[in-house]
Amino acid sequence: MKAAPARLTGRCDSEEVCLMCWFTPMPMMNGSVVMEVLVKSNGLGILMEDKRFSININGFAKMDKEKKNTVYTIGTKVTNMKDVLSLKEVSRPLWATYRQAPVVMIGQVPGSKIILLSDTFFDDFSAVEVAIDSCWIGSLSCPQKNFSSSIMDTIATESTLFIRQNQLVYYFTGSYSALHMETSGSVLWTRILNNICVKKLNPVPFSVNNTEYVIAIGGGWQDGEFFLISVKDGIVSVSGSMKPKNGTVCEFIQSQECAILWIVFATTGNKFVLLVEDLVRGGYYIVSYRQAQEKFQLLYQLPKFIPKGSDKGFVMLLGTEQYTNHTLIPRGLALNPFTMMLYIWGNVVLQSSDMVNYIYLSSFPSTSFIKYFVHSYQGHYACVTDNEEIWVSMEGSSLLVKVYPSDPWRLHRTLEIIRKAIEYGDKEAIISVFYDRDGLKQLLYIENKEGKARVIKRGVPLDSVLTYRQLNSAPYHQMTYDGKEYIQFTHRCPFAVMHIVDQPLPQRFTRMEHYRAEPPKVMNPTKFHNVKSLSVYQGLIFQLLWLHSAYNRPYADPVHDPTWRWWKNKEQDAEYYFYVAGIRKSSGGVYVNMDKYVKVYKLKADHELPPQIYLDKKNAYSFIVFLSIRTAKQSLGETAAENSLDAIWITVILSHPKYVAVKLERQELISRGSVLYEVMISDTGLFPNQDLSGKNLLKGSVIFKVAHSSVNCYHYTANGPRIKGTKMMLINIGCPPGKRLAFDITGTLQYTTKKNKRYFDCINPDPEMPCFFFSDAFYPSFLIQDMVTGHSGPFEGSYIFKIIGGGAFSQKEIRYFTEKDILRYNSVHGGTSKSLIWLREDTTFGETDEEGFHILSGADNGILFVCQKNSPCYDITPRDMAAPDYFFVVKVSNRDVDQTTYCDYALEFIIHVHGLRLSPTRAILLMQVSLFSLIGMVLAYIFIHIVGPSIKNFANNLYKRVEEAIVFRAASSITFSSSLSSQSSLSNLQSERSSQSSPNLVHTEKQ
């Protein structure tokens, strides 16, 4: 994402920019509460170093809306740091789930229930007094030497915090809406293992099957026992005592009393490795416990004394070596699951790659005792002693080097103080030492001369200190060349220059998906963004991430890109939007360039080995390494033997040689003074698991090391010296993340039409779900889509085709079948003619699995729909004049039948089939009805043609008679009405005459 410049509001007394900053959206995604942001300069102006920030969700804090400050749900925040920390601090370990815990913590604050809590991996932090009861529960079963209110052990997982105070263990689950949680979070600290005397908690840095673990070691009467605490979806559960039925580990080593000192959980082999001390006879044992078999196994018995060292820096413990008088006292174990290196640490460091055979690293002094062990899981580790010494080493190396305190460290510190670096003070105390993504770090309490205190996280400058160490210890001699005196240092590094070339495109193997986004253009002439444009930018990033996470369509899109559906309907108007923006008439004063929100597929290699790669079955990763000796000017005074190609050799250390093979081909380019190594890392194809994309991978590693280069080779960069010559690369064996199986609807339509030489679509076609005709053969084809590289190709492997559900006429009618029904409808044991719903088109191929399901492949994929009796698509009653249609839910899986990949491709999709046939009974009934109807129509036709003329004449005669009767009736009614009218007129005339004569008579009488 490119940052958007914005001017901050406030008083500005100048016409120039006073206060400004750069904004980028915060791309949070569901399913994760851990995020890191890397900020880089655009290369213009002042040279700025890259800066990494942790932006995690803190589920143990909330905002007080009234006081507008942070309130912690786990306790009370402590504001005065001097009441908590001092220069008398001793370092303690930081334990958390590796790169998965959003909040980390450190305890062991003397005399108080305070922990140091941080959601930025201690870029900043808060001191919190946890809200638990300080109880004294000492007893005969759990004796306590003394009471302490300090929190002794602290372990952070993705959703839950665990602490131990004395023998009491508590947990607190945070409130995380972004995670899949089955609980809303804790309100109070909850105590677990109530009846157990817990003397120590051990972390499990890596989760297994989305479950995180914490190991509780018993004490008192539970000595020799341990318990497993698991966290899944926020729910905490505790196992019983982890032991077989025949007793504890004490009984296994035949000891009356023993104690477990440390336990590591080897997630790869699903076993626990215990460091056990025999308290009666003395002696220490390495014992493994497999939970599935419920049995212990003795791996190694440690010698009682420390072996004598050698000038090689290591001693192989074969039983024939010589020993000193110093007692060997181990304190703990450390396991790197990537390299499978097990370390036993105490007043010695023993190293093993198989947990059975060990070597003694004699460069570590037996007078020092290691307090805790720190892994980077990237090829480096560190040890912190009781005297606060820091020793470092590299995986695969036998050399341990003390970097703090040391003369090179003091030299580096002096130079930094001269430079007035704020990370260094007059007095300091180490709070903790740990690794983050940027390397080894120290959490320090620092006071200056005035007594002002602060707590900072400071990087341990390993490259600089180791470089100074080499300069201080490198032998040199005086020499004369061309009459001038020189000091000639002996080069301990066997090579001068190393280049890595001819690497493949990285995304195919690193499986890292990349998107590019730029802020929208603003119409403001100053080009400064406002709240509206920044809101648009935030919405665009949210939509981009939603498309990324929701791109799981079973049908393959024509364009294999999540952003294609975003712009497909607006791309044709892109030029119009550009024109409108050019005349500054864009809606809302914001212009969004669609081409600036894309997925990036073809990144170039940067001539560095990636931190990790993923290998599918028979995949190979290859590259070339060039190693050159020093030139004549650089090797001034050196002999040919000191600067020779014969001294340059690359060695390889594999964690899983059974599953990963490395091939090295060496070529000497004498004329160029170089050695060329062609390197190929390949999968052997022997990994037994087949799983979903990115799930249950075998974690391994390969370490490339130039002989005699450990802490001896370095080169200078703009940011200081860098150690070179050793590189560890993580290897994940299994199905790489980002690969999926999709139904190729376009290819299926084309090939089905070609084979059937016709295509009938539905009456009402749906472009998103085309129809297939029931009577035609169906040829499904599938694509393997790589979401990381953008590659999409046909799936040629074998697979099982099942119909697991369906419904007639509409998708709303779909119902899923039971397992029993699926077997009946799809397997060869389902009916008399094999499966009930569909059959193979080519019956010559009859390969099935153990349950009788058909095994199809790219070359044998023809299907005929039959819908036999007792199948759900049998005898569908039509609703109208059209033939019935049916929606089939299809499941395709290559699990256990495809030997070309480690991926378990499981796909469910719907196909629409129309033109279903009627059942024989209904067809006969329909035929009978149709036949009777036809016969009836024919008889009616014959009847009409034979009897028709007579009926017509009769009808005509009848019509005439009726007509004549109507006419006669009408004439009669007319005659009657006329006579009636004449009679009425005569009577009227007589009445008029009589009325006229009556007045005359009256007049006469009067007279």
PDB file of C-alpha atoms in Angstrom, residues 229-467:
ATOM      1  CA  ILE A 229      -3.286 -28.033  29.311  1.00  0.00           C
ATOM      2  CA  SER A 230      -4.880 -27.450  25.905  1.00  0.00           C
ATOM      3  CA  VAL A 231      -6.556 -24.387  24.405  1.00  0.00           C
ATOM      4  CA  LYS A 232      -8.839 -24.641  21.374  1.00  0.00           C
ATOM      5  CA  ASP A 233     -11.235 -21.915  20.255  1.00  0.00           C
ATOM      6  CA  GLY A 234     -10.764 -20.220  23.630  1.00  0.00           C
ATOM      7  CA  ILE A 235     -11.829 -23.280  25.638  1.00  0.00           C
ATOM      8  CA  VAL A 236      -9.255 -24.465  28.184  1.00  0.00           C
ATOM      9  CA  SER A 237      -9.147 -28.133  29.155  1.00  0.00           C
ATOM     10  CA  VAL A 238      -6.764 -30.154  31.315  1.00  0.00           C
ATOM     11  CA  SER A 239      -5.751 -33.771  30.922  1.00  0.00           C
ATOM     12  CA  GLY A 240      -5.124 -36.231  33.677  1.00  0.00           C
ATOM     13  CA  SER A 241      -1.654 -37.390  34.622  1.00  0.00           C
ATOM     14  CA  MET A 242       0.248 -38.240  31.431  1.00  0.00           C
ATOM     15  CA  LYS A 243       1.490 -41.703  32.216  1.00  0.00           C
ATOM     16  CA  PRO A 244       0.896 -45.305  31.162  1.00  0.00           C
ATOM     17  CA  LYS A 245      -1.146 -47.700  33.240  1.00  0.00           C
ATOM     18  CA  ASN A 246       1.934 -49.326  34.735  1.00  0.00           C
ATOM     19  CA  GLY A 247       3.142 -46.203  36.535  1.00  0.00           C
ATOM     20  CA  THR A 248       5.012 -42.933  36.308  1.00  0.00           C
ATOM     21  CA  VAL A 249       8.390 -42.206  34.774  1.00  0.00           C
ATOM     22  CA  CYS A 250       9.994 -42.851  38.175  1.00  0.00           C
ATOM     23  CA  GLU A 251       8.863 -46.446  38.043  1.00  0.00           C
ATOM     24  CA  PHE A 252      10.019 -46.656  34.442  1.00  0.00           C
ATOM     25  CA  ILE A 253      13.621 -45.716  35.342  1.00  0.00           C
ATOM     26  CA  GLN A 254      13.294 -47.909  38.462  1.00  0.00           C
ATOM     27  CA  SER A 255      13.738 -45.077  40.909  1.00  0.00           C
ATOM     28  CA  GLN A 256      11.987 -44.699  44.246  1.00  0.00           C
ATOM     29  CA  GLU A 257      12.012 -40.927  43.883  1.00  0.00           C
ATOM     30  CA  CYS A 258      12.588 -38.814  40.800  1.00  0.00           C
ATOM     31  CA  ALA A 259      11.786 -35.379  39.475  1.00  0.00           C
ATOM     32  CA  ILE A 260      10.970 -34.096  36.010  1.00  0.00           C
ATOM     33  CA  LEU A 261      13.139 -31.061  35.326  1.00  0.00           C
ATOM     34  CA  TRP A 262      11.893 -30.101  31.875  1.00  0.00           C
ATOM     35  CA  ILE A 263       9.569 -31.307  29.103  1.00  0.00           C
ATOM     36  CA  VAL A 264       9.395 -30.431  25.415  1.00  0.00           C
ATOM     37  CA  PHE A 265       6.632 -31.495  23.052  1.00  0.00           C
ATOM     38  CA  ALA A 266       7.904 -32.745  19.687  1.00  0.00           C
ATOM     39  CA  THR A 267       4.887 -31.869  17.537  1.00  0.00           C
ATOM     40  CA  THR A 268       6.300 -33.606  14.451  1.00  0.00           C
ATOM     41  CA  GLY A 269       6.474 -37.006  16.121  1.00  0.00           C
ATOM     42  CA  ASN A 270       3.640 -36.255  18.577  1.00  0.00           C
ATOM     43  CA  LYS A 271       5.734 -37.239  21.560  1.00  0.00           C
ATOM     44  CA  PHE A 272       6.959 -35.682  24.798  1.00  0.00           C
ATOM     45  CA  VAL A 273      10.656 -35.606  25.666  1.00  0.00           C
ATOM     46  CA  LEU A 274      11.420 -35.514  29.402  1.00  0.00           C
ATOM     47  CA  LEU A 275      14.533 -34.580  31.328  1.00  0.00           C
ATOM     48  CA  VAL A 276      14.333 -36.718  34.475  1.00  0.00           C
ATOM     49  CA  GLU A 277      16.555 -36.646  37.557  1.00  0.00           C
ATOM     50  CA  ASP A 278      16.940 -39.699  39.791  1.00  0.00           C
ATOM     51  CA  LEU A 279      16.875 -38.208  43.300  1.00  0.00           C
ATOM     52  CA  VAL A 280      18.020 -41.429  45.017  1.00  0.00           C
ATOM     53  CA  ARG A 281      20.879 -42.822  42.945  1.00  0.00           C
ATOM     54  CA  GLY A 282      21.706 -39.617  41.096  1.00  0.00           C
ATOM     55  CA  GLY A 283      21.882 -39.357  37.344  1.00  0.00           C
ATOM     56  CA  TYR A 284      19.861 -37.771  34.563  1.00  0.00           C
ATOM     57  CA  TYR A 285      17.824 -39.413  31.798  1.00  0.00           C
ATOM     58  CA  ILE A 286      16.219 -38.388  28.537  1.00  0.00           C
ATOM     59  CA  VAL A 287      12.900 -40.248  28.263  1.00  0.00           C
ATOM     60  CA  SER A 288      10.219 -39.991  25.592  1.00  0.00           C
ATOM     61  CA  TYR A 289       6.506 -40.535  26.126  1.00  0.00           C
ATOM     62  CA  ARG A 290       4.059 -41.243  23.305  1.00  0.00           C
ATOM     63  CA  GLN A 291       0.509 -40.473  24.273  1.00  0.00           C
ATOM     64  CA  ALA A 292      -1.037 -42.703  21.604  1.00  0.00           C
ATOM     65  CA  GLN A 293       0.829 -45.814  22.752  1.00  0.00           C
ATOM     66  CA  GLU A 294       0.922 -44.736  26.420  1.00  0.00           C
ATOM     67  CA  LYS A 295       4.478 -45.874  26.972  1.00  0.00           C
ATOM     68  CA  PHE A 296       7.861 -44.473  27.966  1.00  0.00           C
ATOM     69  CA  GLN A 297      11.097 -45.048  26.096  1.00  0.00           C
ATOM     70  CA  LEU A 298      14.604 -44.401  27.363  1.00  0.00           C
ATOM     71  CA  LEU A 299      16.499 -42.337  24.805  1.00  0.00           C
ATOM     72  CA  TYR A 300      19.719 -41.408  26.582  1.00  0.00           C
ATOM     73  CA  GLN A 301      21.417 -41.468  29.983  1.00  0.00           C
ATOM     74  CA  LEU A 302      23.595 -38.450  30.570  1.00  0.00           C
ATOM     75  CA  PRO A 303      27.180 -38.900  31.792  1.00  0.00           C
ATOM     76  CA  LYS A 304      27.870 -37.896  35.386  1.00  0.00           C
ATOM     77  CA  PHE A 305      30.836 -35.689  34.520  1.00  0.00           C
ATOM     78  CA  ILE A 306      31.601 -33.143  31.853  1.00  0.00           C
ATOM     79  CA  PRO A 307      33.766 -34.476  28.986  1.00  0.00           C
ATOM     80  CA  LYS A 308      37.127 -32.964  28.238  1.00  0.00           C
ATOM     81  CA  GLY A 309      37.043 -30.430  25.444  1.00  0.00           C
ATOM     82  CA  SER A 310      38.869 -30.528  22.151  1.00  0.00           C
ATOM     83  CA  ASP A 311      40.375 -27.963  19.825  1.00  0.00           C
ATOM     84  CA  LYS A 312      37.616 -28.757  17.307  1.00  0.00           C
ATOM     85  CA  GLY A 313      35.009 -27.229  19.580  1.00  0.00           C
ATOM     86  CA  PHE A 314      32.973 -30.398  20.057  1.00  0.00           C
ATOM     87  CA  VAL A 315      33.253 -33.940  21.415  1.00  0.00           C
ATOM     88  CA  MET A 316      31.155 -36.852  20.235  1.00  0.00           C
ATOM     89  CA  LEU A 317      29.774 -38.761  23.212  1.00  0.00           C
ATOM     90  CA  LEU A 318      30.477 -42.371  22.246  1.00  0.00           C
ATOM     91  CA  GLY A 319      31.508 -43.679  25.645  1.00  0.00           C
ATOM     92  CA  THR A 320      35.218 -43.660  24.819  1.00  0.00           C
ATOM     93  CA  GLU A 321      35.861 -39.984  25.542  1.00  0.00           C
ATOM     94  CA  GLN A 322      37.714 -38.653  28.581  1.00  0.00           C
ATOM     95  CA  TYR A 323      35.965 -36.753  31.372  1.00  0.00           C
ATOM     96  CA  THR A 324      36.804 -33.986  33.797  1.00  0.00           C
ATOM     97  CA  ASN A 325      36.053 -33.853  37.522  1.00  0.00           C
ATOM     98  CA  HIS A 326      33.231 -31.339  37.041  1.00  0.00           C
ATOM     99  CA  THR A 327      29.751 -32.729  37.582  1.00  0.00           C
ATOM    100  CA  LEU A 328      27.378 -32.408  34.655  1.00  0.00           C
ATOM    101  CA  ILE A 329      24.209 -30.640  35.825  1.00  0.00           C
ATOM    102  CA  PRO A 330      21.463 -30.231  33.228  1.00  0.00           C
ATOM    103  CA  ARG A 331      18.644 -27.801  33.811  1.00  0.00           C
ATOM    104  CA  GLY A 332      16.423 -27.955  30.753  1.00  0.00           C
ATOM    105  CA  LEU A 333      15.734 -28.959  27.173  1.00  0.00           C
ATOM    106  CA  ALA A 334      15.226 -26.985  23.963  1.00  0.00           C
ATOM    107  CA  LEU A 335      13.920 -28.380  20.695  1.00  0.00           C
ATOM    108  CA  ASN A 336      13.761 -26.781  17.272  1.00  0.00           C
ATOM    109  CA  PRO A 337      11.014 -28.664  15.383  1.00  0.00           C
ATOM    110  CA  PHE A 338      12.290 -27.362  12.050  1.00  0.00           C
ATOM    111  CA  THR A 339      15.822 -28.721  12.385  1.00  0.00           C
ATOM    112  CA  MET A 340      14.903 -31.494  14.875  1.00  0.00           C
ATOM    113  CA  MET A 341      17.910 -30.392  16.972  1.00  0.00           C
ATOM    114  CA  LEU A 342      17.519 -31.182  20.672  1.00  0.00           C
ATOM    115  CA  TYR A 343      19.652 -29.262  23.159  1.00  0.00           C
ATOM    116  CA  ILE A 344      20.336 -30.210  26.781  1.00  0.00           C
ATOM    117  CA  TRP A 345      21.464 -27.139  28.654  1.00  0.00           C
ATOM    118  CA  GLY A 346      22.730 -26.456  32.142  1.00  0.00           C
ATOM    119  CA  ASN A 347      26.428 -26.079  32.848  1.00  0.00           C
ATOM    120  CA  VAL A 348      26.955 -27.726  29.452  1.00  0.00           C
ATOM    121  CA  VAL A 349      25.319 -27.670  26.027  1.00  0.00           C
ATOM    122  CA  LEU A 350      24.692 -31.077  24.465  1.00  0.00           C
ATOM    123  CA  GLN A 351      23.311 -31.264  20.951  1.00  0.00           C
ATOM    124  CA  SER A 352      21.535 -34.093  19.138  1.00  0.00           C
ATOM    125  CA  SER A 353      19.757 -34.491  15.817  1.00  0.00           C
ATOM    126  CA  ASP A 354      18.048 -37.790  16.712  1.00  0.00           C
ATOM    127  CA  MET A 355      17.635 -37.493  20.521  1.00  0.00           C
ATOM    128  CA  VAL A 356      19.792 -40.571  20.959  1.00  0.00           C
ATOM    129  CA  ASN A 357      23.328 -39.582  19.925  1.00  0.00           C
ATOM    130  CA  TYR A 358      24.836 -36.403  21.352  1.00  0.00           C
ATOM    131  CA  ILE A 359      27.826 -34.126  20.943  1.00  0.00           C
ATOM    132  CA  TYR A 360      29.275 -31.892  23.635  1.00  0.00           C
ATOM    133  CA  LEU A 361      29.880 -28.257  22.598  1.00  0.00           C
ATOM    134  CA  SER A 362      33.102 -27.614  24.465  1.00  0.00           C
ATOM    135  CA  SER A 363      33.300 -23.876  23.688  1.00  0.00           C
ATOM    136  CA  PHE A 364      30.816 -23.194  26.499  1.00  0.00           C
ATOM    137  CA  PRO A 365      32.565 -23.053  29.904  1.00  0.00           C
ATOM    138  CA  SER A 366      31.449 -25.495  32.582  1.00  0.00           C
ATOM    139  CA  THR A 367      31.749 -22.776  35.239  1.00  0.00           C
ATOM    140  CA  SER A 368      28.690 -20.978  33.855  1.00  0.00           C
ATOM    141  CA  PHE A 369      25.124 -22.157  34.332  1.00  0.00           C
ATOM    142  CA  ILE A 370      22.507 -21.432  31.702  1.00  0.00           C
ATOM    143  CA  LYS A 371      19.352 -19.868  33.137  1.00  0.00           C
ATOM    144  CA  TYR A 372      17.187 -20.089  30.029  1.00  0.00           C
ATOM    145  CA  PHE A 373      17.489 -20.934  26.353  1.00  0.00           C
ATOM    146  CA  VAL A 374      16.142 -18.748  23.531  1.00  0.00           C
ATOM    147  CA  HIS A 375      15.345 -20.006  20.019  1.00  0.00           C
ATOM    148  CA  SER A 376      14.873 -17.867  16.920  1.00  0.00           C
ATOM    149  CA  TYR A 377      13.721 -20.865  14.830  1.00  0.00           C
ATOM    150  CA  GLN A 378      15.541 -19.160  11.953  1.00  0.00           C
ATOM    151  CA  GLY A 379      18.967 -20.722  12.416  1.00  0.00           C
ATOM    152  CA  HIS A 380      20.196 -18.927  15.553  1.00  0.00           C
ATOM    153  CA  TYR A 381      19.828 -19.461  19.287  1.00  0.00           C
ATOM    154  CA  ALA A 382      21.014 -17.754  22.455  1.00  0.00           C
ATOM    155  CA  CYS A 383      21.690 -18.775  26.058  1.00  0.00           C
ATOM    156  CA  VAL A 384      21.413 -16.520  29.087  1.00  0.00           C
ATOM    157  CA  THR A 385      23.418 -17.554  32.172  1.00  0.00           C
ATOM    158  CA  ASP A 386      22.954 -16.881  35.867  1.00  0.00           C
ATOM    159  CA  ASN A 387      25.520 -14.088  35.552  1.00  0.00           C
ATOM    160  CA  GLU A 388      23.475 -12.440  32.772  1.00  0.00           C
ATOM    161  CA  GLU A 389      25.942 -13.495  30.099  1.00  0.00           C
ATOM    162  CA  ILE A 390      24.569 -13.879  26.571  1.00  0.00           C
ATOM    163  CA  TRP A 391      26.002 -16.672  24.434  1.00  0.00           C
ATOM    164  CA  VAL A 392      24.966 -17.153  20.830  1.00  0.00           C
ATOM    165  CA  SER A 393      25.422 -19.803  18.181  1.00  0.00           C
ATOM    166  CA  MET A 394      24.062 -21.003  14.860  1.00  0.00           C
ATOM    167  CA  GLU A 395      22.194 -24.200  14.149  1.00  0.00           C
ATOM    168  CA  GLY A 396      24.616 -26.794  12.825  1.00  0.00           C
ATOM    169  CA  SER A 397      27.636 -25.065  14.314  1.00  0.00           C
ATOM    170  CA  SER A 398      29.703 -26.283  17.236  1.00  0.00           C
ATOM    171  CA  LEU A 399      30.868 -22.811  18.248  1.00  0.00           C
ATOM    172  CA  LEU A 400      29.231 -20.788  21.030  1.00  0.00           C
ATOM    173  CA  VAL A 401      30.361 -17.190  21.399  1.00  0.00           C
ATOM    174  CA  LYS A 402      29.888 -14.887  24.361  1.00  0.00           C
ATOM    175  CA  VAL A 403      28.686 -11.537  23.075  1.00  0.00           C
ATOM    176  CA  TYR A 404      27.689  -9.904  26.367  1.00  0.00           C
ATOM    177  CA  PRO A 405      29.628  -8.841  28.315  1.00  0.00           C
ATOM    178  CA  SER A 406      32.758  -8.934  26.202  1.00  0.00           C
ATOM    179  CA  ASP A 407      35.483  -6.670  24.862  1.00  0.00           C
ATOM    180  CA  PRO A 408      33.804  -6.382  21.420  1.00  0.00           C
ATOM    181  CA  TRP A 409      30.556  -5.451  23.177  1.00  0.00           C
ATOM    182  CA  ARG A 410      32.247  -2.751  25.212  1.00  0.00           C
ATOM    183  CA  LEU A 411      33.883  -1.418  22.062  1.00  0.00           C
ATOM    184  CA  HIS A 412      30.558  -1.267  20.276  1.00  0.00           C
ATOM    185  CA  ARG A 413      28.880   0.361  23.286  1.00  0.00           C
ATOM    186  CA  THR A 414      31.563   3.036  23.496  1.00  0.00           C
ATOM    187  CA  LEU A 415      31.179   3.871  19.821  1.00  0.00           C
ATOM    188  CA  GLU A 416      27.405   4.142  20.203  1.00  0.00           C
ATOM    189  CA  ILE A 417      27.709   6.446  23.221  1.00  0.00           C
ATOM    190  CA  ILE A 418      30.083   8.651  21.228  1.00  0.00           C
ATOM    191  CA  ARG A 419      27.389   8.778  18.538  1.00  0.00           C
ATOM    192  CA  LYS A 420      24.941   9.787  21.310  1.00  0.00           C
ATOM    193  CA  ALA A 421      22.684   6.826  20.654  1.00  0.00           C
ATOM    194  CA  ILE A 422      19.681   6.989  22.978  1.00  0.00           C
ATOM    195  CA  GLU A 423      19.539   3.188  23.350  1.00  0.00           C
ATOM    196  CA  TYR A 424      22.553   3.186  25.660  1.00  0.00           C
ATOM    197  CA  GLY A 425      22.614   4.569  29.182  1.00  0.00           C
ATOM    198  CA  ASP A 426      25.006   4.863  32.081  1.00  0.00           C
ATOM    199  CA  LYS A 427      23.448   2.033  34.086  1.00  0.00           C
ATOM    200  CA  GLU A 428      21.300  -0.751  32.802  1.00  0.00           C
ATOM    201  CA  ALA A 429      19.802  -4.084  33.838  1.00  0.00           C
ATOM    202  CA  ILE A 430      18.460  -6.832  31.598  1.00  0.00           C
ATOM    203  CA  ILE A 431      14.787  -7.672  32.055  1.00  0.00           C
ATOM    204  CA  SER A 432      14.591 -10.288  29.307  1.00  0.00           C
ATOM    205  CA  VAL A 433      16.291 -11.558  26.154  1.00  0.00           C
ATOM    206  CA  PHE A 434      14.206 -12.838  23.252  1.00  0.00           C
ATOM    207  CA  TYR A 435      13.988 -13.045  19.468  1.00  0.00           C
ATOM    208  CA  ASP A 436      11.536 -11.210  17.236  1.00  0.00           C
ATOM    209  CA  ARG A 437      11.387 -10.958  13.443  1.00  0.00           C
ATOM    210  CA  ASP A 438      14.288  -8.511  13.405  1.00  0.00           C
ATOM    211  CA  GLY A 439      16.641 -10.667  15.466  1.00  0.00           C
ATOM    212  CA  LEU A 440      17.858 -10.932  19.047  1.00  0.00           C
ATOM    213  CA  LYS A 441      16.492  -8.278  21.416  1.00  0.00           C
ATOM    214  CA  GLN A 442      17.062  -7.127  24.978  1.00  0.00           C
ATOM    215  CA  LEU A 443      14.415  -5.594  27.207  1.00  0.00           C
ATOM    216  CA  LEU A 444      16.395  -3.211  29.424  1.00  0.00           C
ATOM    217  CA  TYR A 445      15.881  -1.041  32.467  1.00  0.00           C
ATOM    218  CA  ILE A 446      18.135   2.017  32.008  1.00  0.00           C
ATOM    219  CA  GLU A 447      18.990   4.887  34.324  1.00  0.00           C
ATOM    220  CA  ASN A 448      21.024   7.956  33.451  1.00  0.00           C
ATOM    221  CA  LYS A 449      23.251  10.004  35.721  1.00  0.00           C
ATOM    222  CA  GLU A 450      20.306  12.076  36.942  1.00  0.00           C
ATOM    223  CA  GLY A 451      18.467   8.917  38.021  1.00  0.00           C
ATOM    224  CA  LYS A 452      15.790   9.101  35.347  1.00  0.00           C
ATOM    225  CA  ALA A 453      14.695   5.604  34.398  1.00  0.00           C
ATOM    226  CA  ARG A 454      13.171   4.139  31.266  1.00  0.00           C
ATOM    227  CA  VAL A 455      12.520   0.722  29.787  1.00  0.00           C
ATOM    228  CA  ILE A 456      13.448   0.102  26.165  1.00  0.00           C
ATOM    229  CA  LYS A 457      13.736  -2.760  23.706  1.00  0.00           C
ATOM    230  CA  ARG A 458      17.162  -2.775  22.121  1.00  0.00           C
ATOM    231  CA  GLY A 459      18.531  -4.982  19.408  1.00  0.00           C
ATOM    232  CA  VAL A 460      21.597  -7.050  20.219  1.00  0.00           C
ATOM    233  CA  PRO A 461      24.102  -5.997  17.520  1.00  0.00           C
ATOM    234  CA  LEU A 462      25.364  -9.503  16.824  1.00  0.00           C
ATOM    235  CA  ASP A 463      26.875  -8.708  13.433  1.00  0.00           C
ATOM    236  CA  SER A 464      28.858  -5.763  14.756  1.00  0.00           C
ATOM    237  CA  VAL A 465      30.007  -7.511  17.934  1.00  0.00           C
ATOM    238  CA  LEU A 466      31.049 -10.682  16.101  1.00  0.00           C
ATOM    239  CA  THR A 467      32.885  -8.578  13.519  1.00  0.00           C
TER     240      THR A 467
END
